[in-house]
Short mmCIF file of C-alpha atoms in Angstrom, two decimals:
data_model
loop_
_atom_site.label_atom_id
_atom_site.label_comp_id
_atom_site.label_asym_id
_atom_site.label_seq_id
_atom_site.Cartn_x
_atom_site.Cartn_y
_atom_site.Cartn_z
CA UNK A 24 51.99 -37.51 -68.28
CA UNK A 25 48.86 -35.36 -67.46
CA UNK A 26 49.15 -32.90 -65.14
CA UNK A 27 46.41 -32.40 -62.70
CA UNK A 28 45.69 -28.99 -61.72
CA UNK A 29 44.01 -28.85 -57.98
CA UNK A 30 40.66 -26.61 -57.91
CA UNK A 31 40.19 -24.12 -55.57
CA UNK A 32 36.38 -24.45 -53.90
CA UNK A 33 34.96 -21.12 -55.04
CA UNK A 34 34.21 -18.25 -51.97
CA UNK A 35 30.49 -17.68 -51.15
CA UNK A 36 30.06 -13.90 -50.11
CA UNK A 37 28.68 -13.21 -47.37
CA UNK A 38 25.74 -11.13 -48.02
CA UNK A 39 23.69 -9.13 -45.16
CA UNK A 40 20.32 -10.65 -44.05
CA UNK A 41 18.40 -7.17 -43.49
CA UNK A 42 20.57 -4.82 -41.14
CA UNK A 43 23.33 -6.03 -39.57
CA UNK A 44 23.27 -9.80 -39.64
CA UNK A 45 25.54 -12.85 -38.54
CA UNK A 46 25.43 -15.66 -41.28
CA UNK A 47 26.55 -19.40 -39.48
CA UNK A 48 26.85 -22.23 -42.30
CA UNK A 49 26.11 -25.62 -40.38
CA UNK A 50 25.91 -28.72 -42.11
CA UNK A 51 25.56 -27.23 -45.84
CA UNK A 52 22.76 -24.64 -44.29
CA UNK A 53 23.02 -20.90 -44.05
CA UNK A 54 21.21 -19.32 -41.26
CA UNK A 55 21.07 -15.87 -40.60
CA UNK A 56 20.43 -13.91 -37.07
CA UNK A 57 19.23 -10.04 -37.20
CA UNK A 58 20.11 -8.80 -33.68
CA UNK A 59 17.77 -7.73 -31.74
CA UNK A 60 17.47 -3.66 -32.21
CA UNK A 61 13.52 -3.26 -30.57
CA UNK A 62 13.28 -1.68 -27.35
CA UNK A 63 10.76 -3.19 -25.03
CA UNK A 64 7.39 -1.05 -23.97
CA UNK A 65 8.14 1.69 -21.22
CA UNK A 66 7.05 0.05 -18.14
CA UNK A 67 3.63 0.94 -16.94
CA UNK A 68 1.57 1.71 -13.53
CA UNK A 69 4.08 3.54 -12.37
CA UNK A 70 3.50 5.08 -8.46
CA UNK A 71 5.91 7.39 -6.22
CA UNK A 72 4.95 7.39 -2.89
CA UNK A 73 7.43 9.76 0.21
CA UNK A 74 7.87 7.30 3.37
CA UNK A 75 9.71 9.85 5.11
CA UNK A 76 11.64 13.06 4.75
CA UNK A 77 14.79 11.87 2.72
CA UNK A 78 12.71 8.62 1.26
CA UNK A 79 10.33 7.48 -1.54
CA UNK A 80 9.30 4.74 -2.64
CA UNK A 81 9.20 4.22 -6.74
CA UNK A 82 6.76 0.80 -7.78
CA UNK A 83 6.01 0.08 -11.14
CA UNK A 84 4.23 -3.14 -13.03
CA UNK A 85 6.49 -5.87 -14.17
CA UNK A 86 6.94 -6.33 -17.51
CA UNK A 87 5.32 -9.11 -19.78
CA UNK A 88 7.74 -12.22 -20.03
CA UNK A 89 7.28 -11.88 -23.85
CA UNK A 90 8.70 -8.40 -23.84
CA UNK A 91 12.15 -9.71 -22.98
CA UNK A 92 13.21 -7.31 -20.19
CA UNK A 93 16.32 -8.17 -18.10
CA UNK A 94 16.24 -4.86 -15.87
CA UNK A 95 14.89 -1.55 -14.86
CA UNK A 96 16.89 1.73 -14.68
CA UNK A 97 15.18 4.55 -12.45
CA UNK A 98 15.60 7.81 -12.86
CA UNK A 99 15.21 11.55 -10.75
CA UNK A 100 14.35 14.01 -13.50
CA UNK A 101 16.52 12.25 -16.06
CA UNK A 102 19.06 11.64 -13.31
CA UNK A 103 20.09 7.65 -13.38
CA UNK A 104 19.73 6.97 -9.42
CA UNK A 105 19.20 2.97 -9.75
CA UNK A 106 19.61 0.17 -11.93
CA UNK A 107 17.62 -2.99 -10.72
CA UNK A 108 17.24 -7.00 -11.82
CA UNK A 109 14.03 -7.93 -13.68
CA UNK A 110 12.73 -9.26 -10.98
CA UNK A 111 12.88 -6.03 -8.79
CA UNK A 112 9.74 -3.61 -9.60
CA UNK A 113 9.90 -1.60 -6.25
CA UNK A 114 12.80 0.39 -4.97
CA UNK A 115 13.32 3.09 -2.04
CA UNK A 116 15.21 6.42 -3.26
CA UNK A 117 16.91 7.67 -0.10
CA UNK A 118 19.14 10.36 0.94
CA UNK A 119 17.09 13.21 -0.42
CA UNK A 120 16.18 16.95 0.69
CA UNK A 121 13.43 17.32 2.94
CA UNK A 122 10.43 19.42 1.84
CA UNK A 123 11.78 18.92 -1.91
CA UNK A 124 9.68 18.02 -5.01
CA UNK A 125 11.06 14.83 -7.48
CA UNK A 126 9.81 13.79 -10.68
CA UNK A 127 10.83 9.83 -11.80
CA UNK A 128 10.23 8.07 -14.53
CA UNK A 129 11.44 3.99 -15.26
CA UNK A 130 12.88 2.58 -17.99
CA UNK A 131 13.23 -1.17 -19.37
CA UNK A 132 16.28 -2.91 -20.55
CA UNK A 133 16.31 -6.20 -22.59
CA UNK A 134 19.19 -8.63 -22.88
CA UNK A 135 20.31 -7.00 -26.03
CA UNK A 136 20.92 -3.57 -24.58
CA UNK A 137 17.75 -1.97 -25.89
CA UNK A 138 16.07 0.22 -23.32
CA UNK A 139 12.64 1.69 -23.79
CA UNK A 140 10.79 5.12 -23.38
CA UNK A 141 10.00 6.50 -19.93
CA UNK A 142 7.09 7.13 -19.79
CA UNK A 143 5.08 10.00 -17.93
CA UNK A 144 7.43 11.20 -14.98
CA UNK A 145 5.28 10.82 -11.51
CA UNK A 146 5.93 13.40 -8.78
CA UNK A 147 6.87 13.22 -5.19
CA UNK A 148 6.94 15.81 -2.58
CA UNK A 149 9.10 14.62 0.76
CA UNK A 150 7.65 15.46 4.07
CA UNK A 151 9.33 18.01 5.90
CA UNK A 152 12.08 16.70 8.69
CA UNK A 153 11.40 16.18 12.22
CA UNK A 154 15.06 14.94 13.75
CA UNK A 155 14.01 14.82 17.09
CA UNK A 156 11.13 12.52 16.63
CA UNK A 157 11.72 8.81 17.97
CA UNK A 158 7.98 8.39 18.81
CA UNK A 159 7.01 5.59 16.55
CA UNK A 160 3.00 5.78 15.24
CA UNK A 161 0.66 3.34 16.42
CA UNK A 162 0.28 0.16 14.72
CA UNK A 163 -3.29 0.16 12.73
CA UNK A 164 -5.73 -1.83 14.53
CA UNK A 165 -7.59 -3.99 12.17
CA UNK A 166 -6.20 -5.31 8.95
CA UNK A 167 -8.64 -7.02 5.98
CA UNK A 168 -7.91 -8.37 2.79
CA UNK A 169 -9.24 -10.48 -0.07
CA UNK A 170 -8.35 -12.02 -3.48
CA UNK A 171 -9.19 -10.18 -6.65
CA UNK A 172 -7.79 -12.88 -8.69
CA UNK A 173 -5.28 -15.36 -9.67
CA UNK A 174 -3.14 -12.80 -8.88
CA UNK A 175 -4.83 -10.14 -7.08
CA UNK A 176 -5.54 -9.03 -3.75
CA UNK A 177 -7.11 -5.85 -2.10
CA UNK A 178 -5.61 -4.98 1.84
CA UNK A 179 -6.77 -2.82 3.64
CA UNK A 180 -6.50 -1.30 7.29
CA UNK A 181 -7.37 1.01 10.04
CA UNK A 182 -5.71 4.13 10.03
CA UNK A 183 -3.16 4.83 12.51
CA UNK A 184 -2.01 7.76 14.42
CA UNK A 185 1.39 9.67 15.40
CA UNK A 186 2.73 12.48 16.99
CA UNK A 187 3.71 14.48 14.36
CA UNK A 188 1.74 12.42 11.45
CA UNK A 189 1.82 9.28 9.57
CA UNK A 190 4.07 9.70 6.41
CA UNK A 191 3.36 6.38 4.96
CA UNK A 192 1.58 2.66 5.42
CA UNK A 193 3.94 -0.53 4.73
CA UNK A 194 2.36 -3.40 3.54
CA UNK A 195 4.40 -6.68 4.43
CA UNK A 196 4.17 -10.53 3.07
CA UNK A 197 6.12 -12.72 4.73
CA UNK A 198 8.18 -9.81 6.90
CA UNK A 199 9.17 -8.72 3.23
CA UNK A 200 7.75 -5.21 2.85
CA UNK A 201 6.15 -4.94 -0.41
CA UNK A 202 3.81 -2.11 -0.73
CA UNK A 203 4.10 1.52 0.32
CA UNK A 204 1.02 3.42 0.27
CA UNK A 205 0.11 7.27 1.47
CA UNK A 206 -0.77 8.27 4.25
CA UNK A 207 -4.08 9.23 3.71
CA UNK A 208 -4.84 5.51 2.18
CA UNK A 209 -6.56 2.79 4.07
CA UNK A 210 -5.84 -0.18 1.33
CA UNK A 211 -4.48 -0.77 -1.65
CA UNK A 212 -4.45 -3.12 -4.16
CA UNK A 213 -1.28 -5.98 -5.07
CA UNK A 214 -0.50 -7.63 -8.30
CA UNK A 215 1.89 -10.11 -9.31
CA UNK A 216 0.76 -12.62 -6.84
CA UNK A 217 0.73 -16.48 -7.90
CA UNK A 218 -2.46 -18.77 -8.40
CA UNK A 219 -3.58 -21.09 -5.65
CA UNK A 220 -1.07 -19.38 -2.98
CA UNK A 221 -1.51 -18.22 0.55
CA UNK A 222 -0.43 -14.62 1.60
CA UNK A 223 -0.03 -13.32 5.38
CA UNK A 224 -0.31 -9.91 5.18
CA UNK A 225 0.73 -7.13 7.80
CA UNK A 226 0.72 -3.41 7.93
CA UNK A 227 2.84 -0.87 9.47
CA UNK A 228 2.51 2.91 10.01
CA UNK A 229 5.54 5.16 9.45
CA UNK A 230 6.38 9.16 10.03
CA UNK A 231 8.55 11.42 8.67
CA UNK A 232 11.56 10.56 11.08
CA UNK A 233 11.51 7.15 9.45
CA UNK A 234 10.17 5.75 12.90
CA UNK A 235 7.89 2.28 11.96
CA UNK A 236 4.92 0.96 14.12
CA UNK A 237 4.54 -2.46 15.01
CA UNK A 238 3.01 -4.81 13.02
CA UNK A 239 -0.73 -4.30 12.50
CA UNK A 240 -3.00 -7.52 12.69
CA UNK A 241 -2.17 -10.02 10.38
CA UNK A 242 -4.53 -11.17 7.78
CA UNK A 243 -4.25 -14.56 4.97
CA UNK A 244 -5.52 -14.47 1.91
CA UNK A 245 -5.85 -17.52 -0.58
CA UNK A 246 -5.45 -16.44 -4.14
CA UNK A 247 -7.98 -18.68 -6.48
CA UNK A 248 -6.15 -21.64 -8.87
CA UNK A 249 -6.00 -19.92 -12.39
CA UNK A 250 -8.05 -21.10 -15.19
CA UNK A 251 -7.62 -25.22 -15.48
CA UNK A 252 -5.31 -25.11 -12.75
CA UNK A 253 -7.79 -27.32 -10.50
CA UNK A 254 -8.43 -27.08 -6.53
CA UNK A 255 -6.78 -25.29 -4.51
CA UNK A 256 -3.61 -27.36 -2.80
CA UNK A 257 -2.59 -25.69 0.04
CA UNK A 258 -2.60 -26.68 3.67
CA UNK A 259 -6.09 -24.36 5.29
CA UNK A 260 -6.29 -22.46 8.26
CA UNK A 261 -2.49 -23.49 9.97
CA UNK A 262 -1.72 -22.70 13.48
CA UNK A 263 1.72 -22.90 15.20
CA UNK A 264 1.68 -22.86 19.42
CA UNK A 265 4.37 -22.87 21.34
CA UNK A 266 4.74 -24.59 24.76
CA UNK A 267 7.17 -25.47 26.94
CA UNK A 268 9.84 -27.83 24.80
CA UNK A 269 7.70 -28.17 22.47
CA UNK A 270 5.72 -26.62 18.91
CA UNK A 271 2.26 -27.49 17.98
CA UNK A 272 0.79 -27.47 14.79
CA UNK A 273 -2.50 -28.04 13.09
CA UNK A 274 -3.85 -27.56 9.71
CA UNK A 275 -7.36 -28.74 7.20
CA UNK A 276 -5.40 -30.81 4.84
CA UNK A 277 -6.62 -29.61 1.09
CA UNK A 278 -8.70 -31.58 -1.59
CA UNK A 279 -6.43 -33.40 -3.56
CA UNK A 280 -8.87 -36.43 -4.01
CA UNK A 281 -6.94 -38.74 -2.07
CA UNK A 282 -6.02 -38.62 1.50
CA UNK A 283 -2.62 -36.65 2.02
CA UNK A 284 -0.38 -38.34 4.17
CA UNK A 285 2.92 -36.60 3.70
CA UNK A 286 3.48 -32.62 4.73
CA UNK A 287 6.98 -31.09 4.13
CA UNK A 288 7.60 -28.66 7.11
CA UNK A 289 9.79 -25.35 6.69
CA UNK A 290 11.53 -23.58 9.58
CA UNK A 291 12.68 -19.53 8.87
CA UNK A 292 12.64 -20.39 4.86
CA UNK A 293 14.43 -23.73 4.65
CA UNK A 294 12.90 -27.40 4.74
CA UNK A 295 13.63 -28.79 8.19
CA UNK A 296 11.28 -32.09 8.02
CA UNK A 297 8.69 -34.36 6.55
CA UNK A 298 5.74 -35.57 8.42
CA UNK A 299 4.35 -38.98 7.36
CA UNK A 300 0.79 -40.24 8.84
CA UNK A 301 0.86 -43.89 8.77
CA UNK A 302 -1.35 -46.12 7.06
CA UNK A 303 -4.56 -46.02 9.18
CA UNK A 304 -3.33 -42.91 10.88
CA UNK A 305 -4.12 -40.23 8.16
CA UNK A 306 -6.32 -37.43 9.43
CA UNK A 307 -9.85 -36.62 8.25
CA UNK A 308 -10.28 -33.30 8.98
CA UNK A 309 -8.02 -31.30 10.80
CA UNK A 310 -4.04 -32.84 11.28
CA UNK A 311 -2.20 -32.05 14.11
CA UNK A 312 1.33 -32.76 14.65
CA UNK A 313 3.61 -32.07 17.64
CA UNK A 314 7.34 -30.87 17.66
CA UNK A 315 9.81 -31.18 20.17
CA UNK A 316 12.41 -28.35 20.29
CA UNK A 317 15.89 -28.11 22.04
CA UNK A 318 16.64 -24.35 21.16
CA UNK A 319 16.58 -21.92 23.59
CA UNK A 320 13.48 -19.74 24.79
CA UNK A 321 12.68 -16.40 22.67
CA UNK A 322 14.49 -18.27 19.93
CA UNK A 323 11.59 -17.23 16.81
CA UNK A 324 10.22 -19.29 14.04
CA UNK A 325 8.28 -19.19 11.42
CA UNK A 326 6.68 -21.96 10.24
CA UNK A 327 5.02 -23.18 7.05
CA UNK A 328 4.17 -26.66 5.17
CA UNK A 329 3.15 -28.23 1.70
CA UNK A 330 1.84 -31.44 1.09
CA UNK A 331 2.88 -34.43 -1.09
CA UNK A 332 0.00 -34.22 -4.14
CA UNK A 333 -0.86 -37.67 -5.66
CA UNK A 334 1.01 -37.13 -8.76
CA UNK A 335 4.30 -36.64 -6.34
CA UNK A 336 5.29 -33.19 -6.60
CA UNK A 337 4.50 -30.76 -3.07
CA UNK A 338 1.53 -28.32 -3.30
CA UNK A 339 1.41 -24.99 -2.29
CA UNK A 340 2.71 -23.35 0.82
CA UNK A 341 0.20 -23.05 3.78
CA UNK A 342 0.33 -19.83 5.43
CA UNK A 343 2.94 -18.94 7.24
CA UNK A 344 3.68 -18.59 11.05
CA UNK A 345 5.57 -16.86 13.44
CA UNK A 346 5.74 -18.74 16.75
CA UNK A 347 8.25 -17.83 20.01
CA UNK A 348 10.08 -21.16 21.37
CA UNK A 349 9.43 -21.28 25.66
CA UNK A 350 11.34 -23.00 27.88
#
């Protein structure tokens, strides 16, 4: 009888793509993955602004979605004193020394642990302390603004004035703050807005105890669609009035090319309602809807909508509103 000797498959080596690689076979196929070993750019536009005695506020450009970057780390003359999410490009630095210089510089970090350069470090001097201030400044009196861009605006305001000087101007979207600029400013400039978007801007004053003013007057400001994007889709010139038991609101509905009959309403950030005009009932013009509230007076909204486009999806956000309920 013959004997039959089994074979052994020969063993394939595995052989290194460039650096360090991990080789996969799938289906007969080699592939190979280099990791990733590139650091993204050092982030850029870097600003460090004092808002009080023991404050400062550190704002930097995003980074470019191609550039991969999945945090910032923010460092006090090489000092690590935060580490942030991608989405983050602002951040206060608090609990230092009154009257004290500071030096920081920002650094990117990608997915695969690479983190970038610095970059040149950007000095801050605090404001010396004044404890026994509690004398907040006065709130600026005029506020402006207009679109730059897509994603662009310029605000600007009215300077305001304290008792023992304004440290700072806060610029706020939405009751978010998310600007600080010197005190010797009267506007700034904002990036990283989105296309075809309304933005209700506010301004506060601030001194070296940390006290804030009131809001200044607030201001809207429709960024332009982006190249190709189309007309603008977002609710025009919305007001919100309170009376007694009831909320109402008017608005120019936008150009969609068709008549928009279906608004979705939002109440403090969360989607409360949709209005429907009936067939025959769909305003040319200015809309006006009323609300009727059972909530208890001083309760505070604010108040935005969208509308239904024609292809089914909602548009943009109107401007938002801040409206006291009354009894």
């Amino acid at each position: 009888m013959r004997r039959t000797v089994p074979t052994r498959a020969p063993r394939t080596a595995l052989l290194p793509c460039t650096a360090l690689a991990l080789c996969a076979a799938l289906a007969g196929l080699t592939a190979c993955t280099t990791p990733d070993t590139e650091a993204p750019p050092a982030p850029t536009g870097l600003t460090a602004q004092p808002g009080s005695a023991t404050t400062v506020h550190v704002m930097w450009e995003a980074a470019a979605e191609r550039d991969g970057v999945t945090g910032y780390q923010v460092f006090e003359s090489g000092r690590l004193v935060r580490e942030l999410a991608a989405e983050k490009t602002m951040v206060d630095i608090t609990g230092l020394t009154p009257q004290t210089g500071y030096a920081f510089t920002v650094r990117a970090r990608d997915a695969a642990g690479n983190v970038s350069g610095a970059g040149p470090a950007v000095p801050a001097t605090t404001p010396g302390a004044t404890a026994e201030d509690r004398l907040a400044p006065t709130a600026p009196a005029a506020t402006t603004a207009r679109a730059t861009g897509p994603r662009a605006a310029r605000v600007s305001w009215s300077a305001a004035t304290d008792d023992t000087g304004v440290t700072a101007y806060d610029v706020y979207q939405g009751g978010v703050r998310i600007h600080t600029a010197g005190p010797g400013e009267t506007g700034t400039a904002l990036s990283g807005l989105q296309p075809d978007t309304v933005y209700t801007f506010t301004v506060r004053a601030r001194d070296g105890a940390d006290n804030s003013s009131p809001d200044g007057p607030a201001v809207d400001v429709t960024t332009p669609p982006a190249s190709g994007d189309g007309p603008g889709t977002a609710p025009a010139a919305f007001t919100a009035t309170a009376s007694p038991g009831a909320v109402a609101l008017t608005w120019t509905a936008p150009d969609t090319g068709r008549e928009t009959s279906e608004y979705e309403l939002y109440v403090n950030g969360r989607p409360t309602t949709v209005i429907q005009f009936g067939a025959g009932a769909v305003p040319s013009g200015r809309a006006e809807h009323r609300i009727t509230v059972t909530e208890p007076a001083g309760t505070v909204w604010a108040v935005k909508l969208r509308a239904r486009l024609p292809d089914g999806n909602w548009g943009a956000f109107s401007a938002e509103r801040t409206v006291t309920l009354k009894a």
